[in-house]
Amino acid sequence: MSRKQIAVAVAISTLMLVVLWAIAMGRGLNVDEHQFVASGALLAREGLLPYRDYPFFHTPDLSFVYALLFRCTDYLLLSARLLSVLCAFLGLILISRTMWRSLSEYSGTFRAFITASAAILLFSNPVFRYSCWRAWNHPLATLFAPIAVLCLWRALDDRKSGRWYFAAGLLLSLAISTRLTFAPLGLAFAGISLFLPRQIVICRRMRNALLLAAGAVLGALPMLWLFAVDPRAFIFNNFTWNGPINELYERAAGKYVSLGSKFLYILTHMLRNPGNLALLLLFLAVQYAALRQREFRKDARNLLLMVSLPCLLIGALAPAIPYDQYFYALASFLVLGLVPPVITLATAGALRSLCWGFGAAAMISLFSTAQDFRYLAKLPTPSRWAPIRLHQAGMKLAQIAGPGPILTLAPITPLEGRLRIYRALATSPFTWKTAGFLSEEQRREFGFIKRRNLASALDPPLPGAICTGNEGEAEETMLRYKDSLGYISFRLPNGETAWVSKH
């Protein structure tokens, strides 16, 4: 790269990072962020393990990462969102770098334009922009998975491929141990390892598959350890609750969505956004054009991407209700999947067509999320950042709360003030809302609290405070309970109400 190209790349990358950081600081709290932050805090401060000590409905690796992070800072949401932004940014840089290196034989202008367009396509994609900065498990898992693909690409091209198969298995396992919906991707990796490259003997391919599996086992060790600690709790939290229990709750709430309705959601909601539609149409167009070249049909790297996408779609459609963030990994893989056909089409001389297609798709995507640039206005004023306001609320709560744990369905607030919470409610409202669909034996074994049994289920001493204002109807039992205790109200800086003892 020339000095001018380096300067432009650094400037664009810095702008993208600043915008993502501004969004992370400007946007409010999402209910799903509580469970991940709370799990990391409980492990860091009290040594409590997910599944064994409290309900937790995801694979555990993010809890371990957050626990390490929270040993260094009390700004929980701030640091968690910073980690998510860094994961998203690193993934963006990695995919852009892959495109850049793949076009090394072409002019600097064409190479820079296609690479910049691919970066803008991902950076401004509505699903990426919605999901990449939150304290969820999506950003970390979606960083691991594309790197695993790149390792497998390298394995398919390298004669000394053993270490790359091992690395691919390790990284894929880390993705699955962070978010379980990446598990179907293992089928794509195993299939490619067993059947490609065709020119090597079957014994060599079997060896490659075993190395992939060995890496996967190593990456899964933290998760396997938690399984060994309490197998029944691990299976219940990851499979029983996420399967029949959650389905019963969603049906009772009138929210259950059939498989057909999930596909309809993609058509009527996801693809209604011009940014999502532009990325999909560009991907289909370059794939169709490249497949007309006979040699491209044998491209093992492209085949890996093409079998990975349905596996990711299975994972995205697995939850009872579809949400935009479940398709985050698909957006990243679609941009990464542009690399093999672009190389083929560039070799065939279709440079101008590629520039028009990439440029148009990038501009459509950029305009579809242009409203997010408004968050840059808050960046120079940290006191306006949502994580800072939440931390201030936690510190205020710490000043007025009594000695007991905090009863709340929004656990990040008390945890920001280094207060204790009731571990049964660490997953915010999810255990609270679904406890009625468990048997009494299940509630007792796996640590759920039923609303009707609130007062008797809480261990002494009395709550140091009861925080409300986040979950509406779900908090009615808590409001009645605070009336029985005679607690009085205080308004917290983030808008929550803290009910504390008069004494």
Coordinates of C-alpha atoms in Angstrom, one line a residue, residues 30 317 326 370:
N30 CA -31.7 -3.6 26.0
L317 CA -34.4 -19.5 12.9
Y326 CA -30.1 -13.5 15.1
A370 CA -27.3 7.2 8.0

